[in-house]
Structure formats: structure tokens, C-alpha cells
Coordinates of C-alpha atoms and ligand atoms in Angstrom, one line a residue:
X1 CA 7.7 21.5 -1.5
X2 CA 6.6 18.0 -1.6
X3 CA 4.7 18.5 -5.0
X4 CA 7.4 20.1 -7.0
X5 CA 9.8 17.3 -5.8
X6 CA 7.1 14.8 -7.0
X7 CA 6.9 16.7 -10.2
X8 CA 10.5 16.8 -11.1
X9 CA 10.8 12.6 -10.2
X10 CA 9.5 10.7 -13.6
X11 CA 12.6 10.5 -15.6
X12 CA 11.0 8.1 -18.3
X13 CA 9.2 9.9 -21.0
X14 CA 6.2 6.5 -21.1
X15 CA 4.7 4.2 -18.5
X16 CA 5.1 1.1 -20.2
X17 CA 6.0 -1.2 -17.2
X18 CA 6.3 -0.3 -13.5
X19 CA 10.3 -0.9 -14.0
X20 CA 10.4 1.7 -15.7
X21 CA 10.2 3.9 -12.3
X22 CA 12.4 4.1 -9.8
X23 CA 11.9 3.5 -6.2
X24 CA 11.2 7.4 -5.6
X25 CA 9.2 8.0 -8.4
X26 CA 6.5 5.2 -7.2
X27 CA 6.7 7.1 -4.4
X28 CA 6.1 10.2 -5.7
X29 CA 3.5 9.2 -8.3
X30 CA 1.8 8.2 -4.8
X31 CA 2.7 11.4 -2.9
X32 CA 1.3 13.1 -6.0
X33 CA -2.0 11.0 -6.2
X34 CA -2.5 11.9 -2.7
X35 CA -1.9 15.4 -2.9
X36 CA -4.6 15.1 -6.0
X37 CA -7.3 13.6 -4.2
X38 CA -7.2 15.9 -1.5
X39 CA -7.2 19.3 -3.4
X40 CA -8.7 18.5 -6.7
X41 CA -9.2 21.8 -7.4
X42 CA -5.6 23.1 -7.5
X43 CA -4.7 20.7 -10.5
X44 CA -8.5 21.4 -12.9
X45 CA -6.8 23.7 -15.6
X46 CA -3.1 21.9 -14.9
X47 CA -3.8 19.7 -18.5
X48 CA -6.0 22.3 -20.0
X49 CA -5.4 22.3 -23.7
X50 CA -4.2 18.7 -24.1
X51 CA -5.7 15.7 -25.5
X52 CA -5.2 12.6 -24.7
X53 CA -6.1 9.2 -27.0
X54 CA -7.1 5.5 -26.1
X55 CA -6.8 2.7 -28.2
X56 CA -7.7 -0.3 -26.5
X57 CA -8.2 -4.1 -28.1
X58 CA -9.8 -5.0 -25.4
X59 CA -12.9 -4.1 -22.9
X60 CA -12.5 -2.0 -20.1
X61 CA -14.7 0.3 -17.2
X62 CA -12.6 1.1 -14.6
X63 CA -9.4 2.4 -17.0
X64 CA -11.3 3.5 -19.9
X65 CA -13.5 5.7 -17.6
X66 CA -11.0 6.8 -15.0
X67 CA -8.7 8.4 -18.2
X68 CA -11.4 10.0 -19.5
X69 CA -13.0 11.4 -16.1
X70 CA -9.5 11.9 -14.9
X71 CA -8.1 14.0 -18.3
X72 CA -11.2 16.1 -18.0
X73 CA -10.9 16.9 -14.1
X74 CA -7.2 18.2 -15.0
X75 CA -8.8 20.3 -18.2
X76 CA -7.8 18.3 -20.9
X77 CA -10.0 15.5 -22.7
X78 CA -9.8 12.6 -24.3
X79 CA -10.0 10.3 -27.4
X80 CA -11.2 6.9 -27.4
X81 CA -10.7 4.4 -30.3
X82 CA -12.3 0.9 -29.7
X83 CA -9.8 -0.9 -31.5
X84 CA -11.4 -4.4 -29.9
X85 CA -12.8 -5.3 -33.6
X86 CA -9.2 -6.2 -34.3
X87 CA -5.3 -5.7 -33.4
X88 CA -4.3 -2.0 -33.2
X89 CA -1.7 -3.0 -36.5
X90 CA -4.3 -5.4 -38.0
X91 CA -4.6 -1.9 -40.7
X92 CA -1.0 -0.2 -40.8
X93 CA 2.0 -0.3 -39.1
X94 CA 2.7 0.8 -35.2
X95 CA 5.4 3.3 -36.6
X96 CA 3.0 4.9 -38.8
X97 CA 0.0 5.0 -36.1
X98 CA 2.5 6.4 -33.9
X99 CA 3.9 9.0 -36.5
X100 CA -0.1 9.9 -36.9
X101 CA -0.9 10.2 -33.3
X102 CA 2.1 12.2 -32.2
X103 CA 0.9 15.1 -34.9
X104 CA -2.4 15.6 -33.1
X105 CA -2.6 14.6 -29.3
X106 CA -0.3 15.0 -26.2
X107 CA -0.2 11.2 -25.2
X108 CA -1.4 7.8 -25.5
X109 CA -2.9 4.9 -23.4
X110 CA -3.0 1.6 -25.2
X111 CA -4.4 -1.6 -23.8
X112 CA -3.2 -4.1 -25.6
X113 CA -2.9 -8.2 -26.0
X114 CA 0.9 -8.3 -26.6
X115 CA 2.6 -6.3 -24.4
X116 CA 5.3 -5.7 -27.3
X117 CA 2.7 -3.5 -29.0
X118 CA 3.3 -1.2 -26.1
X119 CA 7.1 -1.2 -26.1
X120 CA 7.1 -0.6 -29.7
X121 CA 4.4 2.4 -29.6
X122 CA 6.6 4.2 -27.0
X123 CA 9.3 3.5 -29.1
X124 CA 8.0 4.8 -32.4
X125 CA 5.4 7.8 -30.7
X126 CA 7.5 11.3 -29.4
X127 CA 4.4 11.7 -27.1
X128 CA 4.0 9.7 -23.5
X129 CA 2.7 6.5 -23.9
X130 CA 1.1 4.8 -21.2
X131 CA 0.5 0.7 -20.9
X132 CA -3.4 0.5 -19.9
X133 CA -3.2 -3.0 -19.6
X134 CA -1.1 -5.6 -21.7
X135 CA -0.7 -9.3 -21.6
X136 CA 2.3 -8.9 -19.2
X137 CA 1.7 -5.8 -17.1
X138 CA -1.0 -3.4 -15.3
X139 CA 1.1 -0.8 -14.1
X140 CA -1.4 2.0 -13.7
X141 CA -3.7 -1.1 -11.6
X142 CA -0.6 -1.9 -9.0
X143 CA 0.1 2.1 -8.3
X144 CA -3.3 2.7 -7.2
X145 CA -3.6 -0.6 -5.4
X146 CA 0.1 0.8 -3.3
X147 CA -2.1 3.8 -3.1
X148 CA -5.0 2.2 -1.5
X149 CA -2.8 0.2 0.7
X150 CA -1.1 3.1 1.5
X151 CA -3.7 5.0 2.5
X152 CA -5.2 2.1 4.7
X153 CA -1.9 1.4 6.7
X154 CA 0.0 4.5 6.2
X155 CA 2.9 2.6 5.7
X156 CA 2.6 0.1 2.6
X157 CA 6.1 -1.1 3.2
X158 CA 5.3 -2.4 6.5
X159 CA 2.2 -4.3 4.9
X160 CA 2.4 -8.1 4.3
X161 CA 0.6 -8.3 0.8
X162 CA -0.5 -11.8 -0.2
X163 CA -1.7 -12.4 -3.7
X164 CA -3.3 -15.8 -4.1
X165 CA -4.6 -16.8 -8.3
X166 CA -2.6 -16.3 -11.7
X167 CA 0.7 -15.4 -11.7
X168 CA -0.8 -13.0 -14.5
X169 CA 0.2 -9.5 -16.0
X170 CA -1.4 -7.7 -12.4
X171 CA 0.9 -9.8 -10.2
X172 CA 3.2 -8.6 -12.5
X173 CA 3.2 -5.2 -11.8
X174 CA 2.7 -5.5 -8.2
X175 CA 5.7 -8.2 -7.9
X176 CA 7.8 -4.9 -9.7
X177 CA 5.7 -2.5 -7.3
X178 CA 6.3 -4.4 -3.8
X179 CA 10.0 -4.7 -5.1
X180 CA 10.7 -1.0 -5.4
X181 CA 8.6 0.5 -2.6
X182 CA 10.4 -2.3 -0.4
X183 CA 7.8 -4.4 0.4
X184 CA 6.6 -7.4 1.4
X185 CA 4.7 -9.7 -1.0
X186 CA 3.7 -13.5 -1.0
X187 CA 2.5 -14.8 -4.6
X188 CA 0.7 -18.1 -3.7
X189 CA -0.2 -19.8 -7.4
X190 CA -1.1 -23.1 -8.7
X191 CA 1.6 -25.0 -10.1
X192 CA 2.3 -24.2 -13.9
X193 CA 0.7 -20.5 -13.4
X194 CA 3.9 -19.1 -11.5
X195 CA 4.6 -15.5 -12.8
X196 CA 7.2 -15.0 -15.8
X197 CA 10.8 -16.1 -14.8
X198 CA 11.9 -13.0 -16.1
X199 CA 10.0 -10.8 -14.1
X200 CA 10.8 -12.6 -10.9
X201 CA 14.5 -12.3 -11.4
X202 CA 14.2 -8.7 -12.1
X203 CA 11.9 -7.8 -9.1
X204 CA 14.0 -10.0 -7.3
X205 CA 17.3 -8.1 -8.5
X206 CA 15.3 -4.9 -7.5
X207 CA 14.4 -6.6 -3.8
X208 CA 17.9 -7.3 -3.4
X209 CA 18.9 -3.3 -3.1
X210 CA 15.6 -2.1 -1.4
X211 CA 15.4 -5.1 0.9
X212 CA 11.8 -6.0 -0.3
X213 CA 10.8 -9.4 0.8
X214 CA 9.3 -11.3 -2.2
X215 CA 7.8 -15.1 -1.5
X216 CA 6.7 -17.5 -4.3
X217 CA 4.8 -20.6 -3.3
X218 CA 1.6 -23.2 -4.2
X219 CA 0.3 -23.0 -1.1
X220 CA -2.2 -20.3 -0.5
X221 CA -2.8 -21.2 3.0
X222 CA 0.6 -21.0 4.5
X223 CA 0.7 -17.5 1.8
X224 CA -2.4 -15.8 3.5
X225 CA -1.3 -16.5 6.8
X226 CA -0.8 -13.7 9.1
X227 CA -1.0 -11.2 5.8
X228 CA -2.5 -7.5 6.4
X229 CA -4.2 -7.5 2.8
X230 CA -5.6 -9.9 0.4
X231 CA -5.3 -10.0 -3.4
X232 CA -7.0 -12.4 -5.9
X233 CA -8.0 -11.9 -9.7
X234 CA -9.7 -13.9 -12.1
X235 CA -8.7 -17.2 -13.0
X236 CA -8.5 -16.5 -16.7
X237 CA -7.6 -13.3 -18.2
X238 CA -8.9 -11.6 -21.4
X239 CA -7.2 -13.2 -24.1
X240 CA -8.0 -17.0 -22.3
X241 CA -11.2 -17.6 -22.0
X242 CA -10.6 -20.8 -24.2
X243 CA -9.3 -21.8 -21.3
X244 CA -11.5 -20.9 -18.5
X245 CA -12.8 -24.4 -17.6
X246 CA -9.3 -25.7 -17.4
X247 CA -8.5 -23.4 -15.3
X248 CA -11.5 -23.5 -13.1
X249 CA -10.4 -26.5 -12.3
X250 CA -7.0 -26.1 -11.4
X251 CA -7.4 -22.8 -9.1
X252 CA -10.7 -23.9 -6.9
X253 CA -8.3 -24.9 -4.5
X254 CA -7.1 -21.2 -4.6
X255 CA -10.3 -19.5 -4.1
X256 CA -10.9 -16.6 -1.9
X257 CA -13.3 -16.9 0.8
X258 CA -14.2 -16.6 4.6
X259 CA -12.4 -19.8 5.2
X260 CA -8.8 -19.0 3.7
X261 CA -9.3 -15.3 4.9
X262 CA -9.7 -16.4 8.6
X263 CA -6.2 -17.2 8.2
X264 CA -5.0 -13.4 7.6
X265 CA -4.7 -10.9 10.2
X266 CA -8.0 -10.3 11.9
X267 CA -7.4 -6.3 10.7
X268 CA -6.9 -8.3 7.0
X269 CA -8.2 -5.9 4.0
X270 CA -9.6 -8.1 0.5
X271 CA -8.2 -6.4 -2.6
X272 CA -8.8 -7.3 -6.0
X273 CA -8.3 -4.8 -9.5
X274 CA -12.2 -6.1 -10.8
X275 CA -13.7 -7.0 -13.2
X276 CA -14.5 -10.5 -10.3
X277 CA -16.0 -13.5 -11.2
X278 CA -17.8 -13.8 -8.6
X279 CA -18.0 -17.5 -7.4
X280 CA -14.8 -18.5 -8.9
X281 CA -11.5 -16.4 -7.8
X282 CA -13.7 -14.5 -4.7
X283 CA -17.4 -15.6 -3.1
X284 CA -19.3 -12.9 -2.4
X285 CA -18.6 -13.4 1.3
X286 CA -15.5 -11.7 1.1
X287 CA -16.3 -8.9 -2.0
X288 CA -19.2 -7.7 -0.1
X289 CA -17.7 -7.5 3.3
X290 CA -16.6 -5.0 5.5
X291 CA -12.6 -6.2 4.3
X292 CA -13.4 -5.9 1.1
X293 CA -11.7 -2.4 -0.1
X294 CA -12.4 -3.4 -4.1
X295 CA -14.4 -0.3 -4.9
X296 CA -11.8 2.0 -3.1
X297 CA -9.6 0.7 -5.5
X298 CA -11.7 1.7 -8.4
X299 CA -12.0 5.2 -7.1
X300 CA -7.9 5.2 -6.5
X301 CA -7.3 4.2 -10.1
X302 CA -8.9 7.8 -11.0
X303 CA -6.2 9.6 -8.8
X304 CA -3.0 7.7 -9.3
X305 CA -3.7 8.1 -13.0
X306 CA -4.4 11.6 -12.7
X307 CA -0.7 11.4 -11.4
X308 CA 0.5 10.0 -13.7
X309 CA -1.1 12.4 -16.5
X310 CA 0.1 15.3 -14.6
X311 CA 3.9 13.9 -14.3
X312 CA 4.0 12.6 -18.0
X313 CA 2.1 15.6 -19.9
X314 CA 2.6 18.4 -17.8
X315 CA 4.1 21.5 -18.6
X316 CA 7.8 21.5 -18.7
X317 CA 7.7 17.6 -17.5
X318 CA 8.2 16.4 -21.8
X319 CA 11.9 14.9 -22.6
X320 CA 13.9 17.2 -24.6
X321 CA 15.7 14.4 -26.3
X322 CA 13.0 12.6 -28.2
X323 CA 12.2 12.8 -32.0
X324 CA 9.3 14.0 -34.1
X325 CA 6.5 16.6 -33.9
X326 CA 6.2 20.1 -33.2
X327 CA 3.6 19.2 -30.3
X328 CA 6.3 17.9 -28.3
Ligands
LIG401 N1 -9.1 -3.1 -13.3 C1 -9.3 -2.7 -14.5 O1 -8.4 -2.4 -15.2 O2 -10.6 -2.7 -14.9 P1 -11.1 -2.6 -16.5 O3 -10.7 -3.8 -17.2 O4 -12.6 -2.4 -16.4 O5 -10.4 -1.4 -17.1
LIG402 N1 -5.8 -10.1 -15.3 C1 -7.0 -9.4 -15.8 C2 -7.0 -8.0 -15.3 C3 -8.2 -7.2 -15.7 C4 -8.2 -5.8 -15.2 C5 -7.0 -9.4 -17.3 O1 -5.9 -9.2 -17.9 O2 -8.1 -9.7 -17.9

């Protein structure tokens, strides 16, 4: 049965970055979220009894309120901490948080400024820890958007995926996404705002086995040419607004609007993870059209997560080989 393959996939204990996951466990983290959207009902008590805590240093709507609708759909609830007054080990140690948390909830979702915060927490926590956003990655954002462009064109694989802005921690994750589901992605950025090298090689190194087909460029044109979907984010991402004018600057040539989309396919979808500046990265031409598939996105973030939960704190689904509490 399709679901209990799913179930059995996730061999990681945390989602800290989408390389993390294999190529079938993406796909069955989306099999799953699919399976969850269309009978909610079978999965309401599946978390029941477990808790779930979020301990963000910085804002949020769509992940903040997707956990927390999400845990409580599947019977568990959650914890939020605002922890955007200062950095979540501003007070004590991550190995001490972690050695706190682990005693009284079933998981964690941090979003976080350094990404390392997020390494170290899973390192340090017995419980699942999952990365709600750091500087480098957005995994839970680039599974739903797979999601939504799976459900779109059946086949996301098959779907030329061209994402025109800042090589920033969401083109990140869907580089390490497109790479493992075998797909195809263009990243079209301004000079000087390429993504990491690291993460190129390694969803490059990943591309090589599953034959994804990964493009870098500065030119957003020749990038959006042709492509079946659309992707843009802000220009400047929390953390950088001291540099938002700078940047304004250099990425209005990059902007997302009727003209550049003419260029996709004329079936083209717009996709973007929101919050949009609208104006700057997309006009509202394009986020308010009939392309624009941004709020489906929202909604899929609420599923995929729900995933997630269900293949990281389910029953029976915990590592046997990690350290500390009784909970675990
Ligand atoms: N896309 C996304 O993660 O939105 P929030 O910053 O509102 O959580
Ligand atoms: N790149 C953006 C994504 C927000 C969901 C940021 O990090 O602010």
C-alpha cells in the first residue's frame, strides 16, 4: 500500500536540509501530502498526544500557522516561542535548550538566521527537528512548491522550473529538490547573487545520478524562455534589509512581470513562497493573475508539512539509535 511504503521512507531522524532526503523519500513525503489532502480525516488522531514546539527568530504566517493548524488537524498541538527579541542561544546554550525541549515535546521547528543553529539543535535534541527556514535553506517551502507543481502537471519531473531573483536559502532547497526528483531547473540571478557554490556542486553531484537538468545563468530572459512555471522571491531576505536599496537596484532588471512572462510557455504557472514585495521582485500583473498559483502554495505548505509531521513523529517512525529522554 502506497501509504505504508511512504511511511517506512524517511530514514533521517530531522529535516534540516532537503539533502537530507533521498530521491524516494521526496517522493514519498509528496505521495504522502497527497494522500493527506485528500482524506484528512483518516490521519485526525494519527499525532494525538504529541506536542510539538516553535522557536522562531524571525517572523512568519504561512509556516508558523500551517504547523500549528497542521499539528492540530493530526491531534496533536503546538508550542510557539517568539524568540525574534533575540538569538535562540542569546540566554543558554543550544545543547542545553535542546537537553530541555527533548524532556517535554515530541519535536521541534526552528526558524532561524544561521542555518548552523539548526544543524546543531538536531545534533544536540533526541527529538525530530525540523528547519522552518534558515539563512541557507527552506526545505519545508520547496516540498510543497514540488507538491503544487506536481499536482498542476502531474508529472513535476517533466516540468521546466525557472527561478529568476536571489540565489537565496529557497533556491536553495529547490536547486536540492529539482536535483533529486530529477528535474529540470533554470536559476537565472544577478551577477554576485549566484546560489552558494557548495550547494551547486552538491545538487549538481545529485543531478549527475538522477539525470536532473540544473542551468545557472544572468540572464532571466533566455531562463524563462519556454519554462512551464515561474519562480521569483524577494530581492532581500530577512536578515538584509540594510541592504534592500542596493539590491533594488541591482535585480530591477530581474523583475517578474507580463513582459518577461510572455516569454514562458503560454500554459506558464507564476510561483512564489510569499511574503511578495509587490512592485519589486513581482507586479501585481502577474500575482493577481489567472497564472499566479501563489496562494495554492500557501495552502500546500499545510499538507506537505502535515507529511512531514506524520513521517518524523509518528508512531513507530522515531530512530532507535539516538540518545537522551524517555519520550523518545
Ligand atoms: N513562505 C513562508 O515561509 O512564509 P512565512 O515567512 O510567512 O512563514
Ligand atoms: N527568502 C525569504 C523567504 C521568506 C519565506 C527570506 O528568507 O526572507
Amino acid at each position: 500500500m502506497s501509504l505504508l511504503r511512504a511511511l517506512t521512507r524517511l530514514s533521517q531522524p530531522d529535516l534540516v536540509s532537503i539533502a537530507s532526503l533521498s530521491s524516494s523519500e521526496v517522493e514519498g513525503v509528496l505521495e504522502l501530502a497527497a494522500l493527506v489532502k485528500g482524506r484528512p480525516e483518516e490521519f485526525h488522531s494519527a499525532l494525538a498526544g504529541k506536542q510539538l514546539v516553535l522557536l522562531f527568530e524571525k517572523p512568519s504566517l504561512r509556516t508558523r500557522v500551517t504547523f500549528e493548524v497542521g499539528m492540530g488537524e493530526l491531534g496533536g498541538r503546538t508550542l510557539f516561542v517568539d524568540q525574534t527579541g533575540s538569538r535562540l542561544d542569546a540566554r543558554e546554550e543550544l545543547s542545553d535548550i535542546a537537553r530541555n525541549l527533548e524532556r517535554w515535546v515530541d519535536g521541534i521547528v526552528l526558524r532561524t538566521f544561521a542555518h548552523q543553529t539548526v544543524v546543531e539543535m538536531a545534533a544536540h535534541a533526541s527529538i525530530p527537528v525540523i528547519n522552518g527556514l534558515s539563512n541557507r535553506e527552506h526545505p519545508c517551502q520547496a516540498l510543497g512548491d514540488y507538491f503544487t507543481l506536481q499536482e498542476k502537471f502531474s508529472d513535476a519531473r517533466k516540468v521546466k522550473l525557472a527561478y529568476v531573483g536571489d540565489g537565496n536559502n529557497v533556491a536553495h532547497s529547490l536547486l536540492l529538490t529539482a536535483a533529486l526528483l530529477g528535474g529540470w531547473l533554470c536559476v537565472a540571478t544577478p551577477p554576485g547573487y549566484e546560489p552558494a557554490g557548495d550547494i551547486v556542486r552538491l545538487a549538481q553531484e545529485i543531478a549527475a545520478r538522477t539525470r536532473a537538468r540544473l542551468e545557472f545563468t544572468h540572464d532571466c530572459r533566455a531562463a524563462v524562455t519556454g519554462a512551464d512555471a515561474v519562480y521569483t522571491d524577494v530581492w532581500a531576505s530577512m536578515g538584509q534589509e540594510g541592504e534592500a536599496e542596493e539590491r533594488r537596484r541591482v535585480f530591477a532588471p530581474y523583475q517578474v512581470n507580463e513582459e518577461l512572462l510572455a516569454r514562458a510557455a503560454p500554459h506558464a504557472v507564476f510561483l512564489h513562497c510569499l511574503p511578495a514585495h509587490r512592485g519589486e521582485e513581482v507586479t501585481d500583473a502577474v500575482i493577481d493573475s489567472s497564472r499566479s498559483l501563489v496562494y495554492d502554495q500557501a495552502e500546500n505548505r499545510l499538507h506537505v508539512q502535515k507529511a512531514i509531521l506524520l513521517l518524523l513523529l509518528g508512531n513507530g517512525l522515531r530512530r532507535a539509535d539516538r540518545t537522551g529522554s524517555a519520550r523518545g
